[in-house]
Amino acid sequence: MFRLPFLEDTTPPPFYLPQLSDKERTQLDKWFIGHRSQAYYLKRFGEFDKVGKLHARWNWSAFVATFGWLMYRKRYLDCLVYCIAGWSFIKLNIVIILAVCQFLFVGKLPDVYQVYVRVAIGGVVWLFWAGMVARWADAYYYRMARREIADAVEMYPNDKDAQKAHLIRHGQTSLMGLGLAFGVFGAILAIIVVQFVPLIAHQKEQQTIYDSHRMARAVQQRVALIYEKTGSCPVGMPVTADNQKVLIEVVGSLPYVKTDCAIVATVSKAGYPVRYLNGRNLTLYHVQDTDGKSLWRCQTSLNKKQAPKRCM
């Protein structure tokens, strides 16, 4: 069975003091655990004592927010180690597994699905390791309790008040630690929103605008050939598939410019974070110069920074 490497699978459990009575051990556990979730952890500690060794049990708090749980339970140094070594190890696993999956099958999928598959693979790997931490969190906390209790008994063998003060200082819970954890999560979220989301949005924006212009140009070339052969605009010609993110229609006139044939490409179905592009359009319209030569010009509702160079 997979278990965390620093948890000894021995009998009796690590730092177990057999000279303590059940009543003394329970009282020391209460001082270390504190009032929050005391009944839960006393039950878990009793199970480990009864079996005589550590074993897996599920802890939802450690699964949902390991960082916050460690900070709340005053495991500050362990939390630092977890953030540096644990997260690095998880990210290394994600990179290696993504590279293998890319070689085996992801690279063979259509481009539109590859990003979602990579995100799903990364999420599964992260959930797997989060699950491993959650399964052994109670055993880890039991070990920390037994270690601190062993230290308290060794340093203050006949002083119950000193033992209590030691266990309260090194155990129980910390609202300040929990607040710091929320602050760190908030800072990370703010960095993502302020720094990374705009980068992703800019890339998706440019891709959407490029696709709109490319598709409109492709339709314009077809319409231009028909116009040259027939002398009329193929109004209503079907040019848009149902699943396209850009709706294209061929019209015979426009309200804002004089023309007898135009291709209007309107962005639709654009998702987060470029939903603001929905409704923006790019128009290629036909005009004749003073010599009677046919020309196709471009006009768009996009601003100067967004508009393709050919539409400036």
Coordinates of C-alpha atoms in Angstrom, one line a residue:
M1 CA 0.0 0.0 0.0
F2 CA 1.3 3.5 -0.9
R3 CA 2.0 5.6 2.2
L4 CA 4.0 8.8 2.9
P5 CA 7.7 7.9 3.3
F6 CA 8.3 9.6 6.6
L7 CA 5.5 7.7 8.4
E8 CA 7.0 4.7 10.1
D9 CA 4.9 1.5 9.9
T10 CA 6.1 0.1 13.2
T11 CA 4.6 -1.5 16.3
P12 CA 4.1 0.3 18.6
P13 CA 3.7 3.6 16.7
P14 CA 6.6 6.1 16.8
F15 CA 7.0 8.2 20.0
Y16 CA 4.5 6.0 21.8
L17 CA 5.0 6.2 25.6
P18 CA 3.7 2.9 27.1
Q19 CA 4.2 4.1 30.7
L20 CA 1.3 6.5 30.3
S21 CA -2.2 5.4 31.4
D22 CA -5.1 5.8 29.0
K23 CA -6.4 8.7 31.1
E24 CA -3.1 10.5 31.0
R25 CA -2.7 9.9 27.3
T26 CA -6.2 11.2 26.5
Q27 CA -5.6 14.3 28.6
L28 CA -2.3 15.0 26.8
D29 CA -4.0 14.5 23.4
K30 CA -6.7 17.0 24.4
W31 CA -4.1 19.6 25.3
F32 CA -2.4 19.1 21.9
I33 CA -5.5 18.9 19.7
G34 CA -7.4 21.8 21.3
H35 CA -11.2 22.2 21.1
R36 CA -11.5 22.3 17.3
S37 CA -12.3 18.8 16.0
Q38 CA -11.2 17.3 19.3
A39 CA -13.7 14.4 19.2
Y40 CA -12.7 13.5 15.6
Y41 CA -8.9 13.4 16.3
L42 CA -9.4 11.6 19.7
K43 CA -11.2 8.9 17.8
R44 CA -8.5 8.6 15.2
F45 CA -5.7 8.6 17.8
G46 CA -7.6 5.8 19.7
E47 CA -7.8 3.8 16.5
F48 CA -4.0 4.1 15.9
D49 CA -3.3 3.2 19.6
K50 CA -5.6 0.2 19.4
V51 CA -4.1 -1.2 16.2
G52 CA -0.6 -0.4 17.3
K53 CA 0.6 1.2 14.1
L54 CA -0.2 3.9 11.6
H55 CA -2.7 3.3 8.7
A56 CA -4.6 5.2 6.1
R57 CA -7.7 7.3 7.0
W58 CA -9.4 10.0 5.0
N59 CA -9.2 13.7 6.0
W60 CA -11.3 16.0 3.9
S61 CA -9.6 19.2 5.2
A62 CA -6.2 18.0 4.1
F63 CA -7.6 17.0 0.7
V64 CA -9.4 20.2 0.0
A65 CA -6.7 22.6 1.3
T66 CA -3.6 20.9 2.6
F67 CA -1.7 24.2 2.8
G68 CA -4.5 25.8 4.9
W69 CA -4.9 22.7 7.1
L70 CA -1.2 22.6 7.9
M71 CA -1.1 26.3 8.7
Y72 CA -4.3 26.0 10.9
R73 CA -2.7 23.1 12.8
K74 CA 0.5 25.1 13.4
R75 CA 2.6 22.8 11.3
Y76 CA 4.5 25.8 9.8
L77 CA 7.8 24.1 9.0
D78 CA 6.1 21.1 7.5
C79 CA 3.9 23.4 5.5
L80 CA 7.0 25.1 4.1
V81 CA 8.6 21.7 3.2
Y82 CA 5.3 20.7 1.6
C83 CA 5.1 23.8 -0.5
I84 CA 8.7 23.6 -1.7
A85 CA 9.4 19.9 -2.0
G86 CA 5.8 18.6 -2.3
W87 CA 4.5 21.0 -4.9
S88 CA 7.8 20.7 -6.9
F89 CA 7.5 16.9 -6.8
I90 CA 3.8 17.0 -8.0
K91 CA 4.6 19.5 -10.8
L92 CA 7.5 17.3 -11.9
N93 CA 5.2 14.3 -12.0
I94 CA 2.7 16.3 -14.1
V95 CA 5.4 17.4 -16.6
I96 CA 6.7 13.8 -17.0
I97 CA 3.3 12.3 -17.4
L98 CA 2.2 15.0 -19.8
A99 CA 5.3 14.4 -21.9
V100 CA 4.6 10.6 -22.0
C101 CA 0.9 11.2 -22.8
Q102 CA 1.8 13.7 -25.5
F103 CA 4.0 11.1 -27.2
L104 CA 1.5 8.3 -26.8
F105 CA -1.8 9.9 -27.8
V106 CA -2.3 13.6 -27.0
G107 CA -0.3 14.7 -30.1
K108 CA -2.6 12.6 -32.3
L109 CA -5.8 14.3 -31.1
P110 CA -7.4 17.3 -33.0
D111 CA -5.8 20.6 -31.9
V112 CA -9.1 21.8 -30.4
Y113 CA -9.1 18.9 -27.8
Q114 CA -5.4 18.8 -26.9
V115 CA -5.5 21.7 -24.4
Y116 CA -8.5 20.2 -22.6
V117 CA -6.9 16.8 -22.4
R118 CA -3.6 18.2 -21.0
V119 CA -5.6 20.1 -18.3
A120 CA -7.5 17.0 -17.5
I121 CA -4.4 14.9 -17.2
G122 CA -2.7 17.5 -15.0
G123 CA -5.8 17.7 -12.8
V124 CA -6.0 13.9 -12.4
V125 CA -2.3 13.8 -11.3
W126 CA -2.8 16.6 -8.8
L127 CA -6.0 15.0 -7.4
F128 CA -4.1 11.7 -7.1
W129 CA -1.4 13.2 -4.9
A130 CA -3.9 15.3 -3.0
G131 CA -5.7 12.0 -2.3
M132 CA -2.5 10.4 -1.0
V133 CA -1.9 13.3 1.4
A134 CA -5.5 13.2 2.6
R135 CA -5.3 9.4 3.3
W136 CA -2.3 9.8 5.5
A137 CA -3.0 13.2 7.0
D138 CA -4.5 11.8 10.2
A139 CA -1.6 9.4 10.6
Y140 CA 0.8 12.3 10.2
Y141 CA -1.0 14.4 12.7
Y142 CA -1.0 11.5 15.2
R143 CA 2.7 11.2 14.8
M144 CA 3.2 14.9 15.4
A145 CA 1.1 14.7 18.5
R146 CA 3.0 11.7 19.9
R147 CA 6.3 13.5 19.2
E148 CA 5.3 16.7 20.9
I149 CA 3.8 14.7 23.9
A150 CA 7.0 12.7 24.2
D151 CA 9.1 15.9 24.2
A152 CA 6.8 17.5 26.9
V153 CA 6.9 14.4 29.1
E154 CA 10.7 14.2 28.8
M155 CA 11.3 17.9 29.4
Y156 CA 8.7 18.3 32.2
P157 CA 8.3 14.8 33.7
N158 CA 6.5 15.9 36.9
D159 CA 5.1 19.3 35.9
K160 CA 1.6 18.9 34.3
D161 CA 1.2 22.7 33.9
A162 CA 4.4 22.9 31.9
Q163 CA 3.4 19.9 29.8
K164 CA 0.1 21.6 29.1
A165 CA 1.7 24.9 28.2
H166 CA 4.2 23.1 25.8
L167 CA 1.5 21.2 24.0
I168 CA -0.7 24.3 23.7
R169 CA 2.2 26.2 22.3
H170 CA 3.2 23.6 19.8
G171 CA -0.2 22.2 19.1
Q172 CA -3.9 23.2 18.9
T173 CA -5.0 25.6 16.2
S174 CA -4.0 29.0 14.9
L175 CA -6.6 31.5 13.3
M176 CA -3.6 33.6 12.3
G177 CA -2.1 30.7 10.4
L178 CA -5.5 30.1 8.7
G179 CA -5.8 33.8 7.9
L180 CA -2.3 33.7 6.4
A181 CA -3.2 30.7 4.3
F182 CA -6.2 32.5 2.9
G183 CA -4.0 35.6 2.3
V184 CA -1.5 33.5 0.3
F185 CA -4.3 31.9 -1.7
G186 CA -5.8 35.3 -2.4
A187 CA -2.4 36.7 -3.5
I188 CA -1.9 33.7 -5.8
L189 CA -5.4 34.2 -7.3
A190 CA -4.8 37.9 -7.7
I191 CA -1.5 37.2 -9.5
I192 CA -3.2 34.8 -11.8
V193 CA -6.1 37.2 -12.6
V194 CA -3.8 40.3 -13.0
Q195 CA -0.8 38.7 -14.7
F196 CA -1.6 35.5 -16.4
V197 CA -5.3 35.8 -17.5
P198 CA -4.5 38.9 -19.6
L199 CA -1.7 37.0 -21.4
I200 CA -4.0 34.1 -22.1
A201 CA -6.8 36.5 -23.2
H202 CA -4.5 38.4 -25.5
Q203 CA -3.4 35.1 -27.2
K204 CA -7.0 33.9 -27.6
E205 CA -8.1 37.4 -28.8
Q206 CA -5.4 37.4 -31.5
Q207 CA -6.3 33.8 -32.5
T208 CA -10.0 34.6 -32.7
I209 CA -9.4 37.8 -34.8
Y210 CA -7.0 36.0 -37.1
D211 CA -9.5 33.2 -37.6
S212 CA -12.2 35.7 -38.4
H213 CA -10.1 37.5 -40.9
R214 CA -8.9 34.3 -42.5
M215 CA -12.3 32.9 -42.9
A216 CA -13.7 36.2 -44.2
R217 CA -10.9 36.3 -46.8
A218 CA -11.6 32.8 -47.9
V219 CA -15.3 33.5 -48.5
Q220 CA -14.4 36.8 -50.2
Q221 CA -12.3 35.0 -52.7
R222 CA -15.2 32.7 -53.6
V223 CA -17.6 35.5 -53.8
A224 CA -15.3 37.6 -55.9
L225 CA -15.1 34.8 -58.5
I226 CA -18.9 34.4 -58.6
Y227 CA -19.2 38.2 -58.9
E228 CA -16.8 38.4 -61.8
K229 CA -18.6 35.6 -63.7
T230 CA -22.2 36.6 -63.0
G231 CA -22.0 40.3 -62.3
S232 CA -24.1 39.9 -59.2
C233 CA -23.5 39.3 -55.5
P234 CA -24.4 35.8 -54.3
V235 CA -26.5 37.1 -51.4
G236 CA -27.4 34.4 -48.8
M237 CA -24.8 32.0 -50.1
P238 CA -24.3 29.4 -47.3
V239 CA -20.8 29.8 -45.9
T240 CA -21.1 29.1 -42.1
A241 CA -21.1 25.8 -40.4
D242 CA -23.1 25.3 -37.2
N243 CA -20.1 24.8 -34.9
Q244 CA -18.1 27.9 -36.1
K245 CA -17.2 30.6 -33.6
V246 CA -17.4 33.2 -36.5
L247 CA -20.7 33.7 -38.3
I248 CA -20.3 34.8 -41.9
E249 CA -23.0 36.0 -44.2
V250 CA -23.0 37.5 -47.7
V251 CA -25.1 40.6 -48.1
G252 CA -26.0 43.0 -50.9
S253 CA -25.8 46.3 -49.0
L254 CA -24.5 47.8 -45.8
P255 CA -26.0 50.7 -43.8
Y256 CA -22.7 52.4 -43.1
V257 CA -20.9 52.2 -46.5
K258 CA -22.0 52.2 -50.1
T259 CA -21.5 48.7 -51.7
D260 CA -23.4 46.1 -53.8
C261 CA -21.7 43.1 -52.1
A262 CA -20.1 42.4 -48.8
I263 CA -19.0 39.6 -46.5
V264 CA -19.7 40.2 -42.8
A265 CA -17.9 38.1 -40.3
T266 CA -19.3 38.4 -36.7
V267 CA -17.6 36.7 -33.7
S268 CA -20.0 34.5 -31.7
K269 CA -19.6 31.7 -29.2
A270 CA -16.3 33.2 -27.9
G271 CA -15.7 31.9 -24.4
Y272 CA -13.9 33.1 -21.4
P273 CA -11.7 35.2 -21.3
V274 CA -12.5 36.8 -24.6
R275 CA -16.3 36.9 -24.4
Y276 CA -16.1 40.6 -25.0
L277 CA -15.4 39.9 -28.7
N278 CA -18.8 38.4 -29.2
G279 CA -20.8 40.7 -31.6
R280 CA -17.7 42.4 -33.0
N281 CA -17.6 42.1 -36.8
L282 CA -15.2 42.4 -39.7
T283 CA -16.5 43.4 -43.1
L284 CA -15.0 42.9 -46.5
Y285 CA -17.0 45.0 -49.1
H286 CA -16.9 45.5 -52.8
V287 CA -16.4 48.9 -54.4
Q288 CA -15.3 50.2 -57.9
D289 CA -12.6 52.8 -58.3
T290 CA -12.8 55.7 -60.7
D291 CA -11.5 53.5 -63.5
G292 CA -14.3 50.9 -62.9
K293 CA -11.9 48.4 -61.4
S294 CA -13.3 46.1 -58.7
L295 CA -11.8 46.4 -55.3
W296 CA -12.4 44.7 -51.9
R297 CA -11.9 46.8 -48.8
C298 CA -12.0 46.0 -45.2
Q299 CA -13.8 47.6 -42.2
T300 CA -14.1 46.4 -38.7
S301 CA -15.8 47.3 -35.4
L302 CA -12.6 46.3 -33.6
N303 CA -10.3 49.0 -32.2
K304 CA -7.0 49.9 -33.7
K305 CA -5.0 47.6 -31.5
Q306 CA -7.2 44.6 -32.2
A307 CA -7.9 45.2 -35.9
P308 CA -5.9 43.2 -38.5
K309 CA -3.3 45.3 -40.3
R310 CA -5.2 44.9 -43.6
C311 CA -8.2 46.6 -42.0
M312 CA -6.4 49.6 -40.6

